[in-house]
N, C-alpha and C. Protein backbone atom coordinates (compact mmCIF):
# COMPACT_ATOMS: atom_id res chain seq x y z
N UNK A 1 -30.83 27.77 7.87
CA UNK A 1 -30.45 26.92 8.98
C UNK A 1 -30.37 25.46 8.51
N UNK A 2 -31.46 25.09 7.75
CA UNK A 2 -31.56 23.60 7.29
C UNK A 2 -29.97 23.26 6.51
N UNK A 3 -29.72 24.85 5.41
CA UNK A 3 -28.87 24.12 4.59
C UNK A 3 -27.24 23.93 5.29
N UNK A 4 -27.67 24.89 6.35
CA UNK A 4 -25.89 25.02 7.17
C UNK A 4 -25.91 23.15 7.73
N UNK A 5 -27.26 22.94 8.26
CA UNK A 5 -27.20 21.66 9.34
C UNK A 5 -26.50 20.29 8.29
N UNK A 6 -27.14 20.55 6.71
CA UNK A 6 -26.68 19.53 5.88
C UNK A 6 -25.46 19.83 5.27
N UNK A 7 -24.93 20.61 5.32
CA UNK A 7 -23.33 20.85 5.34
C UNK A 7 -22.43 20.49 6.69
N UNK A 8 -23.09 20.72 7.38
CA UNK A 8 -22.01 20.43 8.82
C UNK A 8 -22.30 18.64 8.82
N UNK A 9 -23.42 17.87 8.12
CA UNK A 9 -23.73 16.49 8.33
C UNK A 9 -22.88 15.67 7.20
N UNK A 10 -22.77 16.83 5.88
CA UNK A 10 -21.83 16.28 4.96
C UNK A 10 -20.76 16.34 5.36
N UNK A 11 -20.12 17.24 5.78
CA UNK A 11 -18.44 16.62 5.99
C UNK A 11 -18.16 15.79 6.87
N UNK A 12 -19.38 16.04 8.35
CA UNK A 12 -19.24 14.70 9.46
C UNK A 12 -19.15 13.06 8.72
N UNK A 13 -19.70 13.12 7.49
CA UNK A 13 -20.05 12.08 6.82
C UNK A 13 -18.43 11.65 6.23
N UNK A 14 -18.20 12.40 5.21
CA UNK A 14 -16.80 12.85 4.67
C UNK A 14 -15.71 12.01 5.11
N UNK A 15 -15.69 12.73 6.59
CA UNK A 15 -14.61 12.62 7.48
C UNK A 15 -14.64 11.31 8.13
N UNK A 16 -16.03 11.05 8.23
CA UNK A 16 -16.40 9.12 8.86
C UNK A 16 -16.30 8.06 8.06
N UNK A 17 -16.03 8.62 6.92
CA UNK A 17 -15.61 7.56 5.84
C UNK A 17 -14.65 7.40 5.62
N UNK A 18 -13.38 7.50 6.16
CA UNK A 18 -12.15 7.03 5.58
C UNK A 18 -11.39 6.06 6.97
N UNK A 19 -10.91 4.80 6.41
CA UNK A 19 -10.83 3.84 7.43
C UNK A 19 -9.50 3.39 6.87
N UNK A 20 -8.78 2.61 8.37
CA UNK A 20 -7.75 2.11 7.09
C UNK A 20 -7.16 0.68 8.19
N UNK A 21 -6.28 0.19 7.52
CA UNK A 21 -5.73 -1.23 8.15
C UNK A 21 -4.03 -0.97 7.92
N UNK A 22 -3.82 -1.32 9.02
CA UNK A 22 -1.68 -1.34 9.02
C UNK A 22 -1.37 -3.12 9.78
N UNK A 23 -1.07 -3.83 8.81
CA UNK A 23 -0.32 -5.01 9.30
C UNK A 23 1.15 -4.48 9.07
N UNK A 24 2.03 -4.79 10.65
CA UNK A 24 3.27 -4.99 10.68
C UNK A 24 3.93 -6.31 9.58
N UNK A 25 5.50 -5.51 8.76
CA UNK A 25 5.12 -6.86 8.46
C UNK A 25 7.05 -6.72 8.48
N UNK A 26 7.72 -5.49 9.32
CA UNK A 26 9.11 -5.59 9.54
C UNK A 26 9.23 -5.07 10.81
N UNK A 27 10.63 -5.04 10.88
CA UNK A 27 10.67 -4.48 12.47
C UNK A 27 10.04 -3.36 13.04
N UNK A 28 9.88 -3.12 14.59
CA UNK A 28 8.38 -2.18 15.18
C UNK A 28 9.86 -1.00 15.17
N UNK A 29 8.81 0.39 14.88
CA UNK A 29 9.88 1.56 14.53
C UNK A 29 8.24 2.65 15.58
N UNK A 30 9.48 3.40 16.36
CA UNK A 30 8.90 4.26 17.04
C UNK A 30 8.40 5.60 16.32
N UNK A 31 6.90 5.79 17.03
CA UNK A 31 6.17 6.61 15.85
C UNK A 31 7.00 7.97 15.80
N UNK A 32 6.31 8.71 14.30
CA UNK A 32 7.32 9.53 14.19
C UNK A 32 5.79 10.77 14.30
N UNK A 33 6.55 11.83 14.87
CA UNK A 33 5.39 13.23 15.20
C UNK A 33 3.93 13.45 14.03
N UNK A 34 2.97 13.48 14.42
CA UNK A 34 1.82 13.40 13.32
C UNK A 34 2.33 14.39 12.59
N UNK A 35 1.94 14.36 11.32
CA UNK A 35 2.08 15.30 10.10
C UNK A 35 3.59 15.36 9.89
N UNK A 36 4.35 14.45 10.13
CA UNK A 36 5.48 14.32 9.69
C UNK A 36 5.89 13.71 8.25
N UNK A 37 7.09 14.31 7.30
CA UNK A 37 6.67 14.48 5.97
C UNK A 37 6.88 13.08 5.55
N UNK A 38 6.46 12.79 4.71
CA UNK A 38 6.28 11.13 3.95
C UNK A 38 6.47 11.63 2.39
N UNK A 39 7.64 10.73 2.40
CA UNK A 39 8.03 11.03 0.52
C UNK A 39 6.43 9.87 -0.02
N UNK A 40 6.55 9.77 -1.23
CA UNK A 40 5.29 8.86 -1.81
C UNK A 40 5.39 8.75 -3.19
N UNK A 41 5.46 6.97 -3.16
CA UNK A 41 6.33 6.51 -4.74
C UNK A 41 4.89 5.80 -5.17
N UNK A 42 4.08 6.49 -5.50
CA UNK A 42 2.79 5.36 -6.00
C UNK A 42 3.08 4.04 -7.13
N UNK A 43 4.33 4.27 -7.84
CA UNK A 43 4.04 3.00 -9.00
C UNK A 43 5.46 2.62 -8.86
N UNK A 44 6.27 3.06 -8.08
CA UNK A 44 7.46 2.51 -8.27
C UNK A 44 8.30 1.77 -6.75
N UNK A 45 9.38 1.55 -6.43
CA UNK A 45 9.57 1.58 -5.12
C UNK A 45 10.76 2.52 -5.17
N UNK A 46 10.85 2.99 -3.91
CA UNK A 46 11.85 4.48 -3.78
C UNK A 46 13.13 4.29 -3.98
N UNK A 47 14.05 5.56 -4.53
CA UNK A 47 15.32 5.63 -5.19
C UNK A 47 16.38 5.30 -4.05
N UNK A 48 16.02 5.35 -2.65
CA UNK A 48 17.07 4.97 -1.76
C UNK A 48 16.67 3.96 -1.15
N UNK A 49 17.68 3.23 -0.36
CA UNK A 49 17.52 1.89 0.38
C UNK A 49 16.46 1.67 1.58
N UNK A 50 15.49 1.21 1.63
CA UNK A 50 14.89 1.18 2.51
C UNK A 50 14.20 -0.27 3.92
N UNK A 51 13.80 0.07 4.75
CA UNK A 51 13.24 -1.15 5.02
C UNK A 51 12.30 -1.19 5.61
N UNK A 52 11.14 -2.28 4.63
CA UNK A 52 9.60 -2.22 4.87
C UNK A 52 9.31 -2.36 6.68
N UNK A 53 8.70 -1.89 6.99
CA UNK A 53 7.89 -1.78 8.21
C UNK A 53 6.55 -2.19 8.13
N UNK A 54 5.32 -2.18 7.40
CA UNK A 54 4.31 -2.41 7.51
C UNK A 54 3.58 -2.41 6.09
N UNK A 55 2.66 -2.51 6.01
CA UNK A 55 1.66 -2.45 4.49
C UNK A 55 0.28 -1.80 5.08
N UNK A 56 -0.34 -1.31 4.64
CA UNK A 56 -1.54 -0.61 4.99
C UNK A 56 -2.08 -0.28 3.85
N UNK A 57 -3.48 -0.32 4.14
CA UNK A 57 -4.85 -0.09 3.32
C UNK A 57 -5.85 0.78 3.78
N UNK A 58 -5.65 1.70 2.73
CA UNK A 58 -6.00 3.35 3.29
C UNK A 58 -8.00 2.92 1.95
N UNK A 59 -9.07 2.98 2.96
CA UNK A 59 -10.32 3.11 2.04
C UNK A 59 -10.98 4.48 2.19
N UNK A 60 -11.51 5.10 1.46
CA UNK A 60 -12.16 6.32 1.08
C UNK A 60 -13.51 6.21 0.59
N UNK A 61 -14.64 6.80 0.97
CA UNK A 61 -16.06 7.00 0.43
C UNK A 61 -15.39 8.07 -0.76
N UNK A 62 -16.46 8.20 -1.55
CA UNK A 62 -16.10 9.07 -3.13
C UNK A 62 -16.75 10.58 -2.70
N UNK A 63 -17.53 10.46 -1.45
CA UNK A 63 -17.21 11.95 -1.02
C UNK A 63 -16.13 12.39 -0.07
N UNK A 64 -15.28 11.60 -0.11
CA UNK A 64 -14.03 11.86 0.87
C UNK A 64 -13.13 12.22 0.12
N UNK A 65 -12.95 11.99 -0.92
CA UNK A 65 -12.13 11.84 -2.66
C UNK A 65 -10.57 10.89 -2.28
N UNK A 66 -9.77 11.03 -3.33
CA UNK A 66 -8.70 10.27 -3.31
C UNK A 66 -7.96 10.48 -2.16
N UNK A 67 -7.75 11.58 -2.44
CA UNK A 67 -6.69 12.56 -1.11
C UNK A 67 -6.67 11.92 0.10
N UNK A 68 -7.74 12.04 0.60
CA UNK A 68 -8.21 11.11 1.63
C UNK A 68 -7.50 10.24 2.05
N UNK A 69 -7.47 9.07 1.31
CA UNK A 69 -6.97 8.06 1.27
C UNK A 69 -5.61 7.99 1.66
N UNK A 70 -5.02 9.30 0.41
CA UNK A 70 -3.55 9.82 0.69
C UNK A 70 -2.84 10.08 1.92
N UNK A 71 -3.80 10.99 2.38
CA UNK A 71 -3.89 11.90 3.52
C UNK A 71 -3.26 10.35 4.99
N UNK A 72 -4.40 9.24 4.46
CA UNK A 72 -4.49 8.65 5.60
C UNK A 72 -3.37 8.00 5.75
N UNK A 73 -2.55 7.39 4.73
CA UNK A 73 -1.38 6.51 4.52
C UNK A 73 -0.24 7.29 4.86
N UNK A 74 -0.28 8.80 4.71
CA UNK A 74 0.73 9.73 5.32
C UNK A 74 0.62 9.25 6.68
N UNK A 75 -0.59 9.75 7.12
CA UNK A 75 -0.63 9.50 9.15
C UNK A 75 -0.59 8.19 9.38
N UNK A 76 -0.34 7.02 8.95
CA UNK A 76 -0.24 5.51 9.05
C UNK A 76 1.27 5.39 8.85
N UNK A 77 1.88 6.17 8.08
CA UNK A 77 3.09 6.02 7.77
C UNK A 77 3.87 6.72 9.19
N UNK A 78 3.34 7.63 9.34
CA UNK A 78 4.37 8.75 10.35
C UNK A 78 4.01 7.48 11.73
N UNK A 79 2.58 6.65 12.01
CA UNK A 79 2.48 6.47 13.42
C UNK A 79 3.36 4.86 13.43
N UNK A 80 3.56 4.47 12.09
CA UNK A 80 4.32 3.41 12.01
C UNK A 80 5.96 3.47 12.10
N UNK A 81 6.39 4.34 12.32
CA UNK A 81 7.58 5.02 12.28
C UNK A 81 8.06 5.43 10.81
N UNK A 82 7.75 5.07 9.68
CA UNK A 82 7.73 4.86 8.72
C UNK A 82 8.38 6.63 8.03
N UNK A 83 8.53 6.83 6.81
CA UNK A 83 8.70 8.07 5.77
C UNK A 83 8.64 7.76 4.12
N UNK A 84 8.38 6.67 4.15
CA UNK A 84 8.07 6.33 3.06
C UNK A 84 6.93 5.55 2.42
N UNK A 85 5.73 6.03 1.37
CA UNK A 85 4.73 4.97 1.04
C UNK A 85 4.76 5.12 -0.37
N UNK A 86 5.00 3.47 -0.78
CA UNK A 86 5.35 3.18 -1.83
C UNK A 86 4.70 1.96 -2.42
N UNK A 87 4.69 1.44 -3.94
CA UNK A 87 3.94 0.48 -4.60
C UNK A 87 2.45 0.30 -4.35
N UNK A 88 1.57 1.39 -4.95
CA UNK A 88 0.33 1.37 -4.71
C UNK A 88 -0.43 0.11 -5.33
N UNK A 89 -1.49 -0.71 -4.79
CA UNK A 89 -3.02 -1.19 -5.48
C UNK A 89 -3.49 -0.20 -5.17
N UNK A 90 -4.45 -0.18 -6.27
CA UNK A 90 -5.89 0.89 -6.07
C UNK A 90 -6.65 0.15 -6.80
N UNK A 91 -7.80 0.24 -5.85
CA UNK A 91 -9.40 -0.50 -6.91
C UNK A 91 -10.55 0.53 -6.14
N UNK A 92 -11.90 0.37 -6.94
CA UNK A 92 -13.04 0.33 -6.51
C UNK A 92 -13.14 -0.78 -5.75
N UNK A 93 -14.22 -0.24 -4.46
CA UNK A 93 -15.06 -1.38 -4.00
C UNK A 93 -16.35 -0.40 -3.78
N UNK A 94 -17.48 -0.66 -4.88
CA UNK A 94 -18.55 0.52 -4.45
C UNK A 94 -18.82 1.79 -4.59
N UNK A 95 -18.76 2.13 -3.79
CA UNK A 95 -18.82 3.71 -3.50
C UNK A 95 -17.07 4.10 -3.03
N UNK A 96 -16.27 3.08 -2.75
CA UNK A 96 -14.93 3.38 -1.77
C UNK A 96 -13.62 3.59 -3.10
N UNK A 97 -13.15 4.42 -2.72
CA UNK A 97 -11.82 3.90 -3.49
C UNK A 97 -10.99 3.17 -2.19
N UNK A 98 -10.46 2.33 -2.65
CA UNK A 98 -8.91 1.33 -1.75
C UNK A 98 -7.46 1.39 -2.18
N UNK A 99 -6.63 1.92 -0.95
CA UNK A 99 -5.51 1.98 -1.64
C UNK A 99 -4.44 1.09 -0.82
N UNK A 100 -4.11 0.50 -0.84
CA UNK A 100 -2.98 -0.42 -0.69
C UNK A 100 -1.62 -0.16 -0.78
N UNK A 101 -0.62 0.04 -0.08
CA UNK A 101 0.30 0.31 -0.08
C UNK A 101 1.96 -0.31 1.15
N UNK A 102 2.55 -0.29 1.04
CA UNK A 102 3.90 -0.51 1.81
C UNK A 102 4.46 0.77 2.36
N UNK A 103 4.42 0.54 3.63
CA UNK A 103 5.40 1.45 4.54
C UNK A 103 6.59 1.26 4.92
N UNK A 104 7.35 2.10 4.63
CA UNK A 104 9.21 1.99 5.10
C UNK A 104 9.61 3.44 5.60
N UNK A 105 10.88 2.84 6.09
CA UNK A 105 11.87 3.69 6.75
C UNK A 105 13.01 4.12 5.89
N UNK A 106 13.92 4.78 5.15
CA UNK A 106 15.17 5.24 5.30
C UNK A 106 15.74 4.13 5.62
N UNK A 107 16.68 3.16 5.57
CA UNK A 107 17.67 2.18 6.15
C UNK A 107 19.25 2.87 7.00
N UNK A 108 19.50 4.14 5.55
CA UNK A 108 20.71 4.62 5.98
C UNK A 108 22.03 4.06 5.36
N UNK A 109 21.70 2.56 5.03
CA UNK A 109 22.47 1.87 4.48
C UNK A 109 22.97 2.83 3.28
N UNK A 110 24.19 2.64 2.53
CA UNK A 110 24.30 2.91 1.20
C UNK A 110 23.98 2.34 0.07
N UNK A 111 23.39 1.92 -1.12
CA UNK A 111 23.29 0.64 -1.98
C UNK A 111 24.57 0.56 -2.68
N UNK A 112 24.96 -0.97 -2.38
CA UNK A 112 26.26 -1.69 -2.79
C UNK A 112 27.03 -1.04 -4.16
N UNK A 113 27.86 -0.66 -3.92
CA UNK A 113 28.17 -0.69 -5.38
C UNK A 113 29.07 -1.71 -6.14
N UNK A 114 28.51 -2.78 -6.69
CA UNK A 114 29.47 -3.74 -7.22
C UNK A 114 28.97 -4.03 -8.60
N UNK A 115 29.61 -4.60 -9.03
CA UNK A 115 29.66 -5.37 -10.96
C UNK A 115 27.96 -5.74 -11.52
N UNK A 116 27.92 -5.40 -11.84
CA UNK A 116 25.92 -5.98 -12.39
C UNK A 116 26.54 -7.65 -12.49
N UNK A 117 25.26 -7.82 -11.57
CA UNK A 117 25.08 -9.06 -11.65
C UNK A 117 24.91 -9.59 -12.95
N UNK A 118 25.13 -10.66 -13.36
CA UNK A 118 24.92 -11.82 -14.92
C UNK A 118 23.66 -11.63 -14.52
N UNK A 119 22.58 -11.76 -15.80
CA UNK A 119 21.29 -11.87 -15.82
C UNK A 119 20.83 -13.25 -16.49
N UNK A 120 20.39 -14.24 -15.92
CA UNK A 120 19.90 -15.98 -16.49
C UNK A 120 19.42 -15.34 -17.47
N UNK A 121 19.12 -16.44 -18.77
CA UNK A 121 18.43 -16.22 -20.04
C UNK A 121 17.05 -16.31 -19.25
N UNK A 122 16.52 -15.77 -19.99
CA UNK A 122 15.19 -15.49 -20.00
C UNK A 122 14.13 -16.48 -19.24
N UNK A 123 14.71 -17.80 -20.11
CA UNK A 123 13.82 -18.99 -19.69
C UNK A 123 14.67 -19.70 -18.00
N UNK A 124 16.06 -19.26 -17.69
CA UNK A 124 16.29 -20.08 -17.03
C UNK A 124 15.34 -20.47 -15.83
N UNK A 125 14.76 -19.11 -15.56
CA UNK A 125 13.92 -19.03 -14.10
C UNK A 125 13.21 -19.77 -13.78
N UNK A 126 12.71 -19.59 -15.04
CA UNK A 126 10.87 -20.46 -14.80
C UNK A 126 11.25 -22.14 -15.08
N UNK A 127 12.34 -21.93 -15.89
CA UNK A 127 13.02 -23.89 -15.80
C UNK A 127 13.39 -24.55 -14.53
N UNK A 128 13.90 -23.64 -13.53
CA UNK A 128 14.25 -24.34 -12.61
C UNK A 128 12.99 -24.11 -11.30
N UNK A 129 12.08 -23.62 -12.01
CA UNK A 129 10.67 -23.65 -11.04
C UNK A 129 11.10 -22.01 -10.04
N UNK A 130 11.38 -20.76 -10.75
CA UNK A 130 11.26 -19.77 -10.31
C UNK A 130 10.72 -18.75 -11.05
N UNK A 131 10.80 -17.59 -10.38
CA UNK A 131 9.66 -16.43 -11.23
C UNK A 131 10.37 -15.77 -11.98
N UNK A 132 10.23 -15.02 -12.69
CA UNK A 132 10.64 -14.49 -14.20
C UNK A 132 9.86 -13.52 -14.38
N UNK A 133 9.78 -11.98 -13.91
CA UNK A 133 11.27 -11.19 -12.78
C UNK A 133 10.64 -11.92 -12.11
N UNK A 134 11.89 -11.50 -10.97
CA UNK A 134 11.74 -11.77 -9.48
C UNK A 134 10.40 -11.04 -8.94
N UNK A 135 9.48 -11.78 -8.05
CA UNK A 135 8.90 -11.46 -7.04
C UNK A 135 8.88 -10.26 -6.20
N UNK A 136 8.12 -9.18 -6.30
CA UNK A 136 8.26 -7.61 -5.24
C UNK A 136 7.77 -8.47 -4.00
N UNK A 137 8.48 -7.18 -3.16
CA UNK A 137 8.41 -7.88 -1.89
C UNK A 137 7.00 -8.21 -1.16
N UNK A 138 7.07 -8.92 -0.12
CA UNK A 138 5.97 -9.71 0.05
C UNK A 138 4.97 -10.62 -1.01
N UNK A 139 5.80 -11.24 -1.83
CA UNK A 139 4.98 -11.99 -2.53
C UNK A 139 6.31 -13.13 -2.62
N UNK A 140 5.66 -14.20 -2.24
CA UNK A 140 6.58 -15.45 -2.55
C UNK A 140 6.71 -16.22 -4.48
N UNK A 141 7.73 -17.15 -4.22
CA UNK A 141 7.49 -17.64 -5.60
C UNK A 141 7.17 -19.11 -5.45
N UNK A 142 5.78 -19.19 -6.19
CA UNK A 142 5.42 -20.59 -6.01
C UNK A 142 5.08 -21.42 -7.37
N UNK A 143 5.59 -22.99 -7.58
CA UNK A 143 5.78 -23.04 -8.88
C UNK A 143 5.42 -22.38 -9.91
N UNK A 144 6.80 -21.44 -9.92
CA UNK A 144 7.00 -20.33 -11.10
C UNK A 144 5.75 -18.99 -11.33
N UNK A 145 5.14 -18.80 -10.31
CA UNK A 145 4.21 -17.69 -9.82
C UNK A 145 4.13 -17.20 -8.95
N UNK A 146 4.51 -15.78 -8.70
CA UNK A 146 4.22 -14.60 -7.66
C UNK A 146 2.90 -14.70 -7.01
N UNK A 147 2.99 -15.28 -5.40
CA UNK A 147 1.81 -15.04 -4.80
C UNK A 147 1.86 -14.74 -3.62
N UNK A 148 0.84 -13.74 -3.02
CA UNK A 148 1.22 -12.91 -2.16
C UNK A 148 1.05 -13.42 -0.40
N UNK A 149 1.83 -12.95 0.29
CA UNK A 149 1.93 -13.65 1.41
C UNK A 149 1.36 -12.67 2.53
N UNK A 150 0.61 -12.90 3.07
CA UNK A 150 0.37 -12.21 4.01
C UNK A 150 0.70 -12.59 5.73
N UNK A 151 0.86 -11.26 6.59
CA UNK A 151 1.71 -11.27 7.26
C UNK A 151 0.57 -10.91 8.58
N UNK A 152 0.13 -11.28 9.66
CA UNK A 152 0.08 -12.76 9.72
C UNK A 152 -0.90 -13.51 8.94
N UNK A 153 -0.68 -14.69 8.98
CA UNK A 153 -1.44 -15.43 7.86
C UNK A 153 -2.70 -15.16 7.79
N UNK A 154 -3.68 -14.99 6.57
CA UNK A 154 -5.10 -15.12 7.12
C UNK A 154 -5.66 -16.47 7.59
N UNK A 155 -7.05 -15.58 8.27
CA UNK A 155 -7.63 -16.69 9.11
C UNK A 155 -8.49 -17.50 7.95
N UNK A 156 -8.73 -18.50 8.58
CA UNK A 156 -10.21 -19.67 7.75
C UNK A 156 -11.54 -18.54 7.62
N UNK A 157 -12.16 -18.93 5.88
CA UNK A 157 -12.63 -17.91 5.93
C UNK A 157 -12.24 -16.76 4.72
N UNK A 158 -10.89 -16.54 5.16
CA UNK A 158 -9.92 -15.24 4.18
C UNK A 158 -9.08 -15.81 3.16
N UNK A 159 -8.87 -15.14 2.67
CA UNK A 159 -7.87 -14.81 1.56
C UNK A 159 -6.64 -13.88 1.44
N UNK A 160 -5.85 -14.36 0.64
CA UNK A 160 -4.02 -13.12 0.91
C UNK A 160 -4.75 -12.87 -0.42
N UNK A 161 -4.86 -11.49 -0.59
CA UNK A 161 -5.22 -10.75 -2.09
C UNK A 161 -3.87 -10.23 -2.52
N UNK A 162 -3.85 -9.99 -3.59
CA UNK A 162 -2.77 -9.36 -4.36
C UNK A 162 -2.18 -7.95 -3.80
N UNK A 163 -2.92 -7.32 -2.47
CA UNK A 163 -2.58 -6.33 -2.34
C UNK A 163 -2.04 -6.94 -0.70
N UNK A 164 -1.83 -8.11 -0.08
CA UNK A 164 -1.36 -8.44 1.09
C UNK A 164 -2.20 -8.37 1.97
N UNK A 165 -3.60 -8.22 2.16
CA UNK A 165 -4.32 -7.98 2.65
C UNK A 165 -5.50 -9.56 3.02
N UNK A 166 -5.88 -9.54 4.39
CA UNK A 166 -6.92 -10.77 3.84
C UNK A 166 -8.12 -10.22 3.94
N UNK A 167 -8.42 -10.75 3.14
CA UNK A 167 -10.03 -10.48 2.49
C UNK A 167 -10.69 -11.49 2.52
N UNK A 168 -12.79 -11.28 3.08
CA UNK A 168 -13.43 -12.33 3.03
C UNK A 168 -13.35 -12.97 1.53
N UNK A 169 -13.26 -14.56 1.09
CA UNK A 169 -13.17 -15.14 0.66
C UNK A 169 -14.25 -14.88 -0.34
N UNK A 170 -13.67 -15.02 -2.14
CA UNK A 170 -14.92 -14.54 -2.63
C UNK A 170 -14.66 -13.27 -3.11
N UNK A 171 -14.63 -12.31 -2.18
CA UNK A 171 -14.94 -10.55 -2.36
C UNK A 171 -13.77 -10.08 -3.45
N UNK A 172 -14.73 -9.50 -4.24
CA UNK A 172 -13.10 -8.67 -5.03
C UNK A 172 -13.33 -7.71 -5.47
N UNK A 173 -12.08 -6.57 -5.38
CA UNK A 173 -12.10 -5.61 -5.93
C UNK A 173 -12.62 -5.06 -6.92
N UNK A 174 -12.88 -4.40 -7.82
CA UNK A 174 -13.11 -3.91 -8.82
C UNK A 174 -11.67 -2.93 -9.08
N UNK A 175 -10.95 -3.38 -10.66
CA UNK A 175 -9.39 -2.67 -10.67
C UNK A 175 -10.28 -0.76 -10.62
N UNK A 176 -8.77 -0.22 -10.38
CA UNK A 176 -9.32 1.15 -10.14
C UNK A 176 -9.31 1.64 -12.25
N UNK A 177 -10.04 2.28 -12.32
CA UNK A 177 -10.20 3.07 -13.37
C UNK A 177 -9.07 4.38 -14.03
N UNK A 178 -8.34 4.39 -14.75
CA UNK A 178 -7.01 5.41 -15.28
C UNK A 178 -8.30 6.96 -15.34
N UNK A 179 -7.95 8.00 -14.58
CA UNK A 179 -8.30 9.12 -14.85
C UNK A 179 -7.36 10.36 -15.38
N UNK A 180 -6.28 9.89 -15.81
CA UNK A 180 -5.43 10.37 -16.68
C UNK A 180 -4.91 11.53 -15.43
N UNK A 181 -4.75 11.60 -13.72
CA UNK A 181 -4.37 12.48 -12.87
C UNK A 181 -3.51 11.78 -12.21
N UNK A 182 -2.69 12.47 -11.62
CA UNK A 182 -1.19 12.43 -10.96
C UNK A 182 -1.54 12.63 -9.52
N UNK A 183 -0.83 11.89 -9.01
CA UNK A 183 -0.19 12.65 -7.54
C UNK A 183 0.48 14.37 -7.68
């Protein structure tokens, strides 16, 4: 009996540990049915045209495991109207893994097909006080450095972290650790 009660207290535990945050940060898109499917580009951004809707930060206790996390950015994605989560951060904080990510929609649009753009030499960018590449989205360019903007601004107090997020001032991640596993 004891050991059933600490199994039914571990997964209550499990399951109470995974939390997450969705700042809007494009137009409001009507939610789409729970468990509705979500493609998922962890290191890249997706092969068709899309447009961001929100950013969210999916956290996990390490008895909840990664998935978790996964799991949660799927149902953040579907209630944001969203089908797409793409360009992961991941760090430790603790006991938590944190995952950070961008939510989008499908646009529908086609991507342009015209002439490749001329590419500036190398140095032109950063000569005329720009970034060198360009800036991923939500991060502005400020003399000649990518820094991230958060949507709405943080308050006094916070910080815009690298993952768009504000964070108490001070606090930082720990980067996540390579375990040589895939999605």
């Amino acid at each position: 009996m004891r050991a059933a009660a600490m199994v039914v207290g571990a997964a209550l535990l499990a399951g109470a540990c995974v939390s997450s945050e969705v700042a809007t940060i494009g137009p409001h898109r009507a939610a789409r049915p729970e468990g509705c499917p979500v493609e998922i580009f962890p290191a890249t951004t997706p092969p068709y045209p899309v447009v961001q809707v929100a950013s969210a930060r999916a956290k996990c206790h390490f008895t909840a495991g990664r998935n978790a996390c996964l799991d949660e950015l799927r149902k953040q994605a579907c209630a944001a109207g969203a089908d797409t989560v793409f360009a992961f951060q991941e760090g430790l904080w603790g006991e938590y893994t944190v995952i950070a990510a961008t939510l989008a929609a499908r646009s529908g649009e086609r991507p342009a097909r015209s002439a490749p753009a001329k590419q500036p030499a190398a140095g032109a960018a950063a000569e005329e006080g720009g970034c060198s590449p360009i800036c991923s989205p939500g991060f502005a360019c400020q003399a000649g450095a990518c820094v991230p903007q958060c949507n709405p601004p943080c308050e006094a107090g916070t910080v815009c972290s690298r993952k768009r997020v504000c964070e108490p001032a001070g606090e930082k991640l720990e980067p996540a650790k390579a375990t040589g596993t895939s999605l």
